[in-house]
Amino acid sequence: MPKCIKMDRFRYISGEAWRALTAIEMGLKNHEVVPPELALKISHLRRSCIGFSHLVQEQLILNKLVAYETDNRHSMKGYRLTNLGYDYLALNQLFKSEQLASLGTMIGAGKESDVYIATAGARCGRLSDDSEDLLDEFPKEGDAVVVKFHRLGRTSFRKVKEKREYHQHRSSCSWLYLDRLASRREFVMMQSLRSKGVPVPIPYTHNRNAVVMSYVADSLPLYRILPSILNSNESALAQSLYYQAKDILERVVSLGLVHGDLNEFNLMVSDLDPEENMDISNPKLVLIDFPQMISRDHKLANTIYERDAEGVVNFFSRYFDIPLDDLPSSLDSIKRIDDVDLHLKAPGYISKNATNRHSQHTTEDSLLGPVARLQLSSLENSEVEENTCDSDSDSVDSTTDSQENDQSQIENDGESDSEEINHNENDKKDITSVQGTEIKTVRFFYNPYQILDETFVQSL
């Protein structure tokens, strides 16, 4: 079990320390480590370099929010934001915006995320005053909610940069930024699926690597339901849950998506009655875990869908014989009723303006499940790359998302709203020139330790 986020020292971090932490995060846009001089310059703190270093050491490094790294071989010295520091920045913004009131204990952990129980704030899910007409779906202050922190840099998931194109074809990007992209991906997937009637948790908000969603009360993962309960009453419960799982599987495909990891671990059984010893009279399945979803037009969609269907059938076939007529339909036989994959630019989608299927290779083959990652890797290694310059007109728009509101502390002591700050995509640029029929690509790199000029710093 991973270590839980300790909130005992959260309240004792000073305002200057928060500004320093935010400045280090901003400096990581185009640096692997942030030199102390640059962090001080971005933070606009009225301290000397020694005083700033002392502040970081006493409040950030000792609390393991920041790490100081030295690499004499590459002349690299500076600060690096840790996962805990990134969690603190996300939580600080969620608390300030009254999305959350408190963070509780960890209730689940996996190779890609940690899940915590939390208390909703006064404005949980209310991102603007225009959303007051949806108050029936928003939690009341003090209600239980779930916060999911994405952790793509775990030891068991170290090859995510190779298997999932979260980085939008960038030459390099940090694990923290990949976490941010994954959290936003899951948030918009949940919004779209819920609007189409798919039983998923209610997404309230997201910030950096954290996603706040509704808490499915009185529920258990499907794999934790005792076999004796599923076998009771001639497997009536197992049959009811199977047909719900089959309906969810086919409904998601009809919207243009394939889940990619649909199994007993990502299905929650809700409406459990604790007083009746889990005697479920009206069971309902809720689908969770969405970052790995792909378009049904993806080149591996049929394989991934068949594996999802096989996982559902294999689990429920332990408890009753599934009739042949009730097996999940094939991918091609399910009629598409919506283009959710196109609206979300899901991995592998085909644009309506595309004239042939080659455009599929110009879109993202990302966010695949554990099995799909291996299949895609072996397939791509055997293919010969046909196009040297791919069109990026269909790239995911999440790269232009604004930085969260608390970065405005740099100019207004943390009280005014921030401007949109895009993640730097210029760490590595390709300049392509055409000489006759020959295409020549020249690559160049920015100095990772370049000091930002005064004009750019003032614009922050």
Short mmCIF file of C-alpha atoms in Angstrom, two decimals:
data_model
loop_
_atom_site.label_atom_id
_atom_site.label_comp_id
_atom_site.label_asym_id
_atom_site.label_seq_id
_atom_site.Cartn_x
_atom_site.Cartn_y
_atom_site.Cartn_z
CA MET A 1 0.00 0.00 0.00
CA PRO A 2 1.47 3.41 -0.98
CA LYS A 3 2.04 6.02 1.66
CA CYS A 4 -0.94 8.22 2.46
CA ILE A 5 -0.85 11.99 2.03
CA LYS A 6 -0.13 13.46 5.44
CA MET A 7 -2.03 16.66 6.08
CA ASP A 8 -0.66 17.35 9.56
CA ARG A 9 1.80 19.99 8.29
CA PHE A 10 -0.36 21.38 5.51
CA ARG A 11 -1.82 24.17 7.62
CA TYR A 12 1.59 25.33 8.83
CA ILE A 13 3.03 26.16 5.41
CA SER A 14 3.39 29.93 5.14
CA GLY A 15 2.20 32.12 2.29
CA GLU A 16 5.77 32.73 1.14
CA ALA A 17 6.39 28.99 1.04
CA TRP A 18 3.32 28.51 -1.14
CA ARG A 19 4.61 31.17 -3.52
CA ALA A 20 8.00 29.49 -3.65
CA LEU A 21 6.38 26.11 -4.33
CA THR A 22 4.27 27.59 -7.12
CA ALA A 23 7.32 29.30 -8.61
CA ILE A 24 9.20 26.00 -8.71
CA GLU A 25 6.23 24.40 -10.47
CA MET A 26 6.20 27.18 -13.05
CA GLY A 27 9.93 26.87 -13.59
CA LEU A 28 9.53 23.19 -14.40
CA LYS A 29 7.69 24.11 -17.59
CA ASN A 30 11.02 24.29 -19.39
CA HIS A 31 13.53 22.95 -16.86
CA GLU A 32 14.24 19.51 -15.49
CA VAL A 33 15.37 21.15 -12.27
CA VAL A 34 14.81 24.79 -11.36
CA PRO A 35 17.89 26.82 -10.33
CA PRO A 36 17.36 28.71 -7.05
CA GLU A 37 18.01 32.05 -8.78
CA LEU A 38 15.24 31.40 -11.31
CA ALA A 39 12.78 30.22 -8.66
CA LEU A 40 13.43 33.36 -6.62
CA LYS A 41 12.98 35.56 -9.68
CA ILE A 42 9.65 33.97 -10.60
CA SER A 43 8.32 34.10 -7.04
CA HIS A 44 8.99 37.87 -6.66
CA LEU A 45 9.73 37.32 -2.98
CA ARG A 46 11.68 40.09 -1.32
CA ARG A 47 14.40 37.81 -0.10
CA SER A 48 18.04 37.27 -0.88
CA CYS A 49 19.08 34.09 -2.62
CA ILE A 50 20.32 32.73 0.71
CA GLY A 51 17.08 33.68 2.44
CA PHE A 52 15.04 32.03 -0.31
CA SER A 53 17.11 28.85 -0.09
CA HIS A 54 16.60 28.81 3.68
CA LEU A 55 12.82 29.18 3.21
CA VAL A 56 12.73 26.29 0.75
CA GLN A 57 14.90 24.13 2.98
CA GLU A 58 12.89 24.72 6.16
CA GLN A 59 9.35 24.44 4.81
CA LEU A 60 9.48 22.57 1.52
CA ILE A 61 12.44 20.21 1.47
CA LEU A 62 12.03 19.05 5.07
CA ASN A 63 8.34 18.33 4.37
CA LYS A 64 9.34 16.43 1.20
CA LEU A 65 7.43 18.78 -1.08
CA VAL A 66 10.59 19.69 -3.01
CA ALA A 67 13.85 17.84 -3.62
CA TYR A 68 17.23 19.45 -4.31
CA GLU A 69 19.14 17.59 -6.99
CA THR A 70 22.78 17.87 -8.04
CA ASP A 71 24.33 16.26 -11.11
CA ASN A 72 27.93 17.36 -11.58
CA ARG A 73 28.25 15.47 -14.84
CA HIS A 74 25.65 17.66 -16.49
CA SER A 75 26.10 20.73 -14.26
CA MET A 76 22.53 20.39 -13.03
CA LYS A 77 21.68 21.91 -9.68
CA GLY A 78 18.26 22.99 -8.57
CA TYR A 79 14.83 22.14 -7.18
CA ARG A 80 12.48 19.43 -8.36
CA LEU A 81 8.82 19.20 -7.36
CA THR A 82 7.88 15.89 -5.76
CA ASN A 83 4.59 14.03 -6.08
CA LEU A 84 3.63 15.14 -2.58
CA GLY A 85 4.37 18.75 -3.48
CA TYR A 86 2.17 18.45 -6.56
CA ASP A 87 -0.59 16.93 -4.42
CA TYR A 88 -0.29 19.81 -1.96
CA LEU A 89 -0.60 22.38 -4.76
CA ALA A 90 -3.74 20.68 -6.06
CA LEU A 91 -5.26 20.39 -2.59
CA ASN A 92 -4.40 23.99 -1.74
CA GLN A 93 -6.32 25.21 -4.78
CA LEU A 94 -9.26 22.89 -4.07
CA PHE A 95 -9.44 24.15 -0.49
CA LYS A 96 -9.14 27.81 -1.49
CA SER A 97 -11.90 27.49 -4.08
CA GLU A 98 -14.11 25.73 -1.49
CA GLN A 99 -14.35 22.60 -3.59
CA LEU A 100 -13.10 20.56 -0.63
CA ALA A 101 -13.31 21.09 3.10
CA SER A 102 -10.97 18.31 4.25
CA LEU A 103 -9.14 15.22 3.04
CA GLY A 104 -9.68 11.87 4.70
CA THR A 105 -8.00 8.48 4.47
CA MET A 106 -6.99 6.43 1.46
CA ILE A 107 -9.70 4.00 0.37
CA GLY A 108 -7.99 2.51 -2.68
CA ALA A 109 -4.69 2.33 -4.52
CA GLY A 110 -3.55 1.03 -7.88
CA LYS A 111 -0.64 1.19 -10.28
CA GLU A 112 -1.91 4.46 -11.76
CA SER A 113 -3.75 6.26 -8.96
CA ASP A 114 -4.56 6.66 -5.27
CA VAL A 115 -8.14 7.22 -4.13
CA TYR A 116 -9.10 9.18 -0.98
CA ILE A 117 -12.33 9.95 0.80
CA ALA A 118 -12.87 13.67 1.37
CA THR A 119 -15.43 16.20 2.59
CA ALA A 120 -17.16 18.47 0.09
CA GLY A 121 -16.78 22.22 0.44
CA ALA A 122 -19.43 24.91 0.12
CA ARG A 123 -18.95 25.22 -3.66
CA CYS A 124 -18.03 21.66 -4.59
CA GLY A 125 -18.65 21.24 -8.31
CA ARG A 126 -19.85 24.81 -8.75
CA LEU A 127 -17.24 26.21 -11.06
CA SER A 128 -19.32 29.29 -11.90
CA ASP A 129 -22.58 30.98 -11.00
CA ASP A 130 -24.07 29.74 -14.27
CA SER A 131 -24.24 26.19 -12.93
CA GLU A 132 -26.83 26.87 -10.23
CA ASP A 133 -29.52 25.06 -12.26
CA LEU A 134 -27.70 21.76 -11.66
CA LEU A 135 -27.63 21.98 -7.89
CA ASP A 136 -29.55 18.73 -7.54
CA GLU A 137 -26.43 16.85 -8.68
CA PHE A 138 -23.99 18.77 -6.50
CA PRO A 139 -23.12 17.62 -2.99
CA LYS A 140 -23.99 19.61 0.05
CA GLU A 141 -21.29 21.04 2.25
CA GLY A 142 -19.92 18.26 4.43
CA ASP A 143 -21.01 15.39 2.17
CA ALA A 144 -18.55 12.64 1.34
CA VAL A 145 -16.78 12.84 -2.02
CA VAL A 146 -13.88 10.98 -3.62
CA VAL A 147 -10.55 12.48 -4.69
CA LYS A 148 -8.46 10.49 -7.16
CA PHE A 149 -4.76 11.37 -7.50
CA HIS A 150 -3.12 10.08 -10.66
CA ARG A 151 0.30 8.44 -10.26
CA LEU A 152 1.71 7.56 -13.66
CA GLY A 153 5.30 7.43 -12.42
CA ARG A 154 4.95 4.36 -10.25
CA THR A 155 7.64 1.68 -10.47
CA SER A 156 5.15 -0.80 -11.93
CA PHE A 157 4.15 1.65 -14.64
CA ARG A 158 7.47 3.15 -15.68
CA LYS A 159 6.97 2.70 -19.43
CA VAL A 160 3.84 4.84 -19.64
CA LYS A 161 5.67 7.36 -21.84
CA GLU A 162 6.27 4.61 -24.39
CA LYS A 163 2.88 2.93 -24.12
CA ARG A 164 0.63 5.97 -23.76
CA GLU A 165 0.97 9.18 -25.69
CA TYR A 166 -0.20 11.46 -22.90
CA HIS A 167 2.59 13.79 -23.93
CA GLN A 168 0.90 14.67 -27.25
CA HIS A 169 3.98 13.76 -29.33
CA ARG A 170 6.31 16.00 -27.32
CA SER A 171 9.97 15.11 -27.24
CA SER A 172 9.93 15.04 -23.44
CA CYS A 173 7.69 15.90 -20.52
CA SER A 174 7.60 15.31 -16.79
CA TRP A 175 5.68 12.68 -14.89
CA LEU A 176 3.76 15.42 -13.10
CA TYR A 177 2.54 16.86 -16.36
CA LEU A 178 1.49 13.39 -17.53
CA ASP A 179 -0.53 13.08 -14.31
CA ARG A 180 -2.24 16.36 -15.10
CA LEU A 181 -3.12 15.26 -18.63
CA ALA A 182 -4.49 11.95 -17.33
CA SER A 183 -6.68 13.63 -14.71
CA ARG A 184 -8.19 15.99 -17.25
CA ARG A 185 -8.74 13.10 -19.66
CA GLU A 186 -10.66 11.16 -17.03
CA PHE A 187 -12.71 14.20 -16.02
CA VAL A 188 -13.97 14.97 -19.53
CA MET A 189 -14.62 11.26 -20.20
CA MET A 190 -16.81 11.05 -17.10
CA GLN A 191 -18.67 14.23 -18.05
CA SER A 192 -19.46 12.95 -21.53
CA LEU A 193 -20.47 9.44 -20.46
CA ARG A 194 -22.72 10.70 -17.68
CA SER A 195 -24.46 13.14 -20.03
CA LYS A 196 -25.26 10.15 -22.28
CA GLY A 197 -26.79 8.10 -19.48
CA VAL A 198 -23.90 5.76 -18.69
CA PRO A 199 -23.80 4.94 -14.94
CA VAL A 200 -20.57 6.59 -13.81
CA PRO A 201 -19.66 8.71 -10.75
CA ILE A 202 -20.55 12.39 -10.99
CA PRO A 203 -17.44 14.43 -11.88
CA TYR A 204 -17.28 17.64 -9.85
CA THR A 205 -13.96 19.27 -10.65
CA HIS A 206 -10.29 18.56 -11.29
CA ASN A 207 -7.03 20.33 -10.52
CA ARG A 208 -3.58 19.23 -11.63
CA ASN A 209 -3.43 15.48 -10.94
CA ALA A 210 -6.57 15.38 -8.75
CA VAL A 211 -10.12 14.56 -9.84
CA VAL A 212 -13.03 15.15 -7.45
CA MET A 213 -16.05 12.92 -8.05
CA SER A 214 -19.11 11.64 -6.24
CA TYR A 215 -18.82 8.95 -3.60
CA VAL A 216 -20.73 5.77 -4.47
CA ALA A 217 -22.20 5.03 -1.05
CA ASP A 218 -23.00 1.52 0.19
CA SER A 219 -21.01 -0.09 -2.60
CA LEU A 220 -18.29 -2.66 -3.20
CA PRO A 221 -16.16 -3.60 -6.19
CA LEU A 222 -17.69 -6.49 -8.06
CA TYR A 223 -14.77 -8.80 -7.30
CA ARG A 224 -15.37 -8.41 -3.55
CA ILE A 225 -18.93 -9.73 -3.65
CA LEU A 226 -18.92 -13.14 -2.01
CA PRO A 227 -19.55 -16.11 -4.33
CA SER A 228 -22.18 -17.40 -1.89
CA ILE A 229 -24.19 -14.21 -2.45
CA LEU A 230 -23.84 -14.34 -6.22
CA ASN A 231 -24.90 -18.00 -6.25
CA SER A 232 -27.92 -17.49 -4.00
CA ASN A 233 -31.47 -17.73 -5.41
CA GLU A 234 -30.29 -19.71 -8.43
CA SER A 235 -27.71 -17.03 -9.29
CA ALA A 236 -30.40 -14.38 -9.69
CA LEU A 237 -28.04 -11.65 -8.53
CA ALA A 238 -25.24 -12.76 -10.85
CA GLN A 239 -27.62 -12.78 -13.82
CA SER A 240 -28.92 -9.31 -13.02
CA LEU A 241 -25.40 -7.90 -12.73
CA TYR A 242 -24.26 -9.65 -15.91
CA TYR A 243 -26.96 -8.08 -18.06
CA GLN A 244 -26.14 -4.68 -16.60
CA ALA A 245 -22.44 -5.15 -17.37
CA LYS A 246 -23.28 -6.29 -20.91
CA ASP A 247 -25.50 -3.24 -21.40
CA ILE A 248 -22.77 -0.88 -20.16
CA LEU A 249 -20.21 -2.52 -22.44
CA GLU A 250 -22.38 -2.17 -25.54
CA ARG A 251 -23.70 1.29 -24.66
CA VAL A 252 -20.19 2.71 -24.36
CA VAL A 253 -19.32 1.24 -27.77
CA SER A 254 -22.47 2.73 -29.32
CA LEU A 255 -21.21 6.15 -28.22
CA GLY A 256 -17.99 5.58 -30.15
CA LEU A 257 -15.71 4.47 -27.30
CA VAL A 258 -14.13 1.28 -25.97
CA HIS A 259 -13.38 1.17 -22.25
CA GLY A 260 -10.18 -0.85 -22.54
CA ASP A 261 -10.14 -2.25 -18.99
CA LEU A 262 -13.69 -3.33 -18.22
CA ASN A 263 -13.60 -6.10 -15.65
CA GLU A 264 -14.74 -6.96 -12.13
CA PHE A 265 -12.17 -4.54 -10.68
CA ASN A 266 -13.63 -1.49 -12.44
CA LEU A 267 -17.31 -2.19 -11.77
CA MET A 268 -18.86 -1.06 -8.49
CA VAL A 269 -22.01 -2.72 -7.13
CA SER A 270 -24.08 -0.02 -5.43
CA ASP A 271 -27.25 0.05 -3.33
CA LEU A 272 -25.91 -2.44 -0.82
CA ASP A 273 -27.98 -2.66 2.35
CA PRO A 274 -25.55 -3.06 5.28
CA GLU A 275 -28.40 -3.88 7.67
CA GLU A 276 -29.49 -6.82 5.52
CA ASN A 277 -26.01 -8.36 5.31
CA MET A 278 -25.51 -7.21 1.70
CA ASP A 279 -28.89 -8.56 0.55
CA ILE A 280 -29.27 -6.62 -2.70
CA SER A 281 -32.84 -6.17 -3.86
CA ASN A 282 -32.12 -3.73 -6.70
CA PRO A 283 -28.42 -3.95 -7.61
CA LYS A 284 -26.82 -1.34 -9.83
CA LEU A 285 -23.44 -1.35 -11.50
CA VAL A 286 -21.33 1.80 -11.71
CA LEU A 287 -18.42 2.02 -14.15
CA ILE A 288 -15.13 3.58 -13.00
CA ASP A 289 -11.60 4.19 -14.32
CA PHE A 290 -11.59 5.94 -17.70
CA PRO A 291 -8.16 7.30 -18.79
CA GLN A 292 -7.44 4.27 -20.99
CA MET A 293 -10.59 4.61 -23.13
CA ILE A 294 -10.07 4.64 -26.90
CA SER A 295 -12.16 5.27 -30.00
CA ARG A 296 -14.01 2.38 -31.58
CA ASP A 297 -12.21 3.36 -34.82
CA HIS A 298 -8.84 2.65 -33.24
CA LYS A 299 -6.77 0.05 -35.06
CA LEU A 300 -6.83 -2.16 -31.95
CA ALA A 301 -10.42 -1.38 -30.94
CA ASN A 302 -11.78 -4.77 -31.97
CA THR A 303 -9.09 -6.63 -30.03
CA ILE A 304 -9.57 -4.47 -26.94
CA TYR A 305 -13.35 -4.77 -27.10
CA GLU A 306 -13.19 -8.56 -27.39
CA ARG A 307 -10.92 -8.69 -24.37
CA ASP A 308 -13.34 -6.53 -22.37
CA ALA A 309 -16.25 -8.76 -23.39
CA GLU A 310 -14.25 -11.88 -22.59
CA GLY A 311 -13.42 -10.55 -19.13
CA VAL A 312 -17.09 -9.93 -18.34
CA VAL A 313 -18.20 -13.32 -19.65
CA ASN A 314 -15.42 -15.22 -17.86
CA PHE A 315 -16.31 -13.67 -14.50
CA PHE A 316 -20.06 -14.32 -14.61
CA SER A 317 -19.77 -17.75 -16.24
CA ARG A 318 -18.49 -18.99 -12.87
CA TYR A 319 -21.97 -18.55 -11.43
CA PHE A 320 -24.38 -19.47 -14.27
CA ASP A 321 -24.36 -20.71 -17.84
CA ILE A 322 -24.70 -17.73 -20.15
CA PRO A 323 -26.93 -18.51 -23.16
CA LEU A 324 -25.29 -18.06 -26.55
CA ASP A 325 -27.93 -15.53 -27.54
CA ASP A 326 -27.03 -13.37 -24.54
CA LEU A 327 -23.32 -13.10 -25.22
CA PRO A 328 -22.06 -9.55 -25.95
CA SER A 329 -22.49 -8.45 -29.54
CA SER A 330 -19.46 -8.03 -31.76
CA LEU A 331 -18.01 -4.56 -32.19
CA ASP A 332 -19.08 -4.24 -35.83
CA SER A 333 -22.66 -5.26 -35.08
CA ILE A 334 -23.18 -2.48 -32.51
CA LYS A 335 -24.64 0.57 -34.22
CA ARG A 336 -22.96 3.89 -33.56
CA ILE A 337 -25.48 6.40 -32.19
CA ASP A 338 -23.11 9.21 -31.22
CA ASP A 339 -19.64 10.60 -31.92
CA VAL A 340 -18.37 11.07 -28.38
CA ASP A 341 -14.92 9.85 -29.43
CA LEU A 342 -14.75 12.59 -32.06
CA HIS A 343 -15.82 15.33 -29.63
CA LEU A 344 -13.29 14.16 -27.04
CA LYS A 345 -10.59 13.41 -29.62
CA ALA A 346 -10.23 9.98 -28.08
CA PRO A 347 -7.15 7.98 -29.09
CA GLY A 348 -7.57 6.51 -32.56
CA TYR A 349 -10.56 8.63 -33.61
CA ILE A 350 -11.05 9.45 -37.29
CA SER A 351 -11.92 13.00 -38.22
CA LYS A 352 -15.00 13.55 -40.37
CA ASN A 353 -12.79 15.45 -42.80
CA ALA A 354 -10.47 12.48 -43.25
CA THR A 355 -10.51 10.91 -46.71
CA ASN A 356 -9.00 7.58 -45.69
CA ARG A 357 -7.93 5.61 -42.66
CA HIS A 358 -4.36 6.85 -42.72
CA SER A 359 -5.55 9.83 -40.68
CA GLN A 360 -6.03 7.39 -37.83
CA HIS A 361 -2.26 7.15 -37.49
CA THR A 362 -1.98 10.91 -37.06
CA THR A 363 -4.13 10.88 -33.94
CA GLU A 364 -3.25 9.69 -30.48
CA ASP A 365 -2.78 5.98 -29.80
CA SER A 366 -2.73 6.72 -26.09
CA LEU A 367 -4.38 5.81 -22.82
CA LEU A 368 -4.55 2.08 -23.48
CA GLY A 369 -5.25 -0.54 -20.83
CA PRO A 370 -2.63 -3.03 -19.60
CA VAL A 371 -3.23 -5.53 -22.39
CA ALA A 372 -3.66 -2.97 -25.13
CA ARG A 373 -0.37 -1.32 -24.22
CA LEU A 374 1.53 -4.52 -24.99
CA GLN A 375 -0.43 -5.22 -28.17
CA LEU A 376 0.09 -1.71 -29.49
CA SER A 377 3.79 -1.80 -28.64
CA SER A 378 4.37 -5.04 -30.55
CA LEU A 379 2.32 -3.82 -33.49
CA GLU A 380 4.12 -0.51 -33.79
CA ASN A 381 7.52 -2.18 -33.57
CA SER A 382 6.68 -4.37 -36.58
CA GLU A 383 5.35 -1.55 -38.76
CA VAL A 384 7.50 0.58 -41.05
CA GLU A 385 6.92 4.28 -40.58
CA GLU A 386 5.48 5.62 -43.85
CA ASN A 387 5.07 9.32 -43.13
CA THR A 388 7.88 11.50 -41.80
CA CYS A 389 5.71 14.53 -41.11
CA ASP A 390 2.34 13.83 -39.48
CA SER A 391 -0.39 16.41 -39.34
CA ASP A 392 -1.08 17.62 -35.83
CA SER A 393 -4.38 19.33 -36.63
CA ASP A 394 -6.27 16.71 -34.61
CA SER A 395 -4.10 16.87 -31.51
CA VAL A 396 -5.76 16.91 -28.11
CA ASP A 397 -6.78 20.37 -26.96
CA SER A 398 -5.85 19.67 -23.40
CA THR A 399 -2.36 21.04 -23.99
CA THR A 400 -3.82 24.56 -24.09
CA ASP A 401 -5.56 24.32 -20.74
CA SER A 402 -4.98 27.19 -18.36
CA GLN A 403 -2.76 26.76 -15.32
CA GLU A 404 -4.69 26.61 -12.07
CA ASN A 405 -5.75 29.77 -10.20
CA ASP A 406 -3.24 29.63 -7.41
CA GLN A 407 -0.32 30.51 -9.66
CA SER A 408 -1.60 34.11 -9.57
CA GLN A 409 0.03 34.31 -6.13
CA ILE A 410 3.21 35.34 -7.89
CA GLU A 411 1.75 38.75 -8.75
CA ASN A 412 -1.04 39.33 -6.22
CA ASP A 413 -0.02 37.43 -3.07
CA GLY A 414 -2.29 34.54 -3.96
CA GLU A 415 -5.63 36.43 -4.03
CA SER A 416 -6.32 37.43 -7.67
CA ASP A 417 -7.26 35.15 -10.53
CA SER A 418 -4.48 33.83 -12.71
CA GLU A 419 -4.05 34.18 -16.44
CA GLU A 420 -3.79 31.17 -18.71
CA ILE A 421 -0.33 29.70 -18.76
CA ASN A 422 0.40 27.03 -21.33
CA HIS A 423 2.89 24.27 -20.78
CA ASN A 424 5.98 24.91 -22.81
CA GLU A 425 6.00 22.80 -25.92
CA ASN A 426 9.21 24.23 -27.31
CA ASP A 427 11.75 22.03 -25.52
CA LYS A 428 12.42 20.51 -28.88
CA LYS A 429 11.37 21.87 -32.27
CA ASP A 430 11.43 20.39 -35.72
CA ILE A 431 12.22 22.62 -38.68
CA THR A 432 11.34 20.97 -41.95
CA SER A 433 12.53 22.39 -45.25
CA VAL A 434 11.75 21.05 -48.70
CA GLN A 435 14.64 20.85 -51.15
CA GLY A 436 13.25 19.55 -54.42
CA THR A 437 11.71 16.21 -53.55
CA GLU A 438 13.83 15.67 -50.46
CA ILE A 439 12.46 16.52 -47.03
CA LYS A 440 15.15 17.48 -44.60
CA THR A 441 14.38 17.67 -40.88
CA VAL A 442 16.66 19.65 -38.61
CA ARG A 443 16.27 19.39 -34.82
CA PHE A 444 17.61 21.77 -32.26
CA PHE A 445 17.31 22.04 -28.49
CA TYR A 446 16.88 24.89 -26.09
CA ASN A 447 19.36 25.26 -23.29
CA PRO A 448 17.51 23.73 -20.32
CA TYR A 449 19.16 26.20 -17.99
CA GLN A 450 18.43 29.38 -19.86
CA ILE A 451 17.35 32.17 -17.53
CA LEU A 452 14.04 33.72 -18.47
CA ASP A 453 14.39 37.31 -19.59
CA GLU A 454 12.83 40.11 -17.60
CA THR A 455 10.03 40.74 -20.10
CA PHE A 456 8.85 37.12 -19.90
CA VAL A 457 9.01 37.08 -16.11
CA GLN A 458 6.99 40.25 -15.85
CA SER A 459 4.35 38.76 -18.15
CA LEU A 460 3.79 35.92 -15.67
#
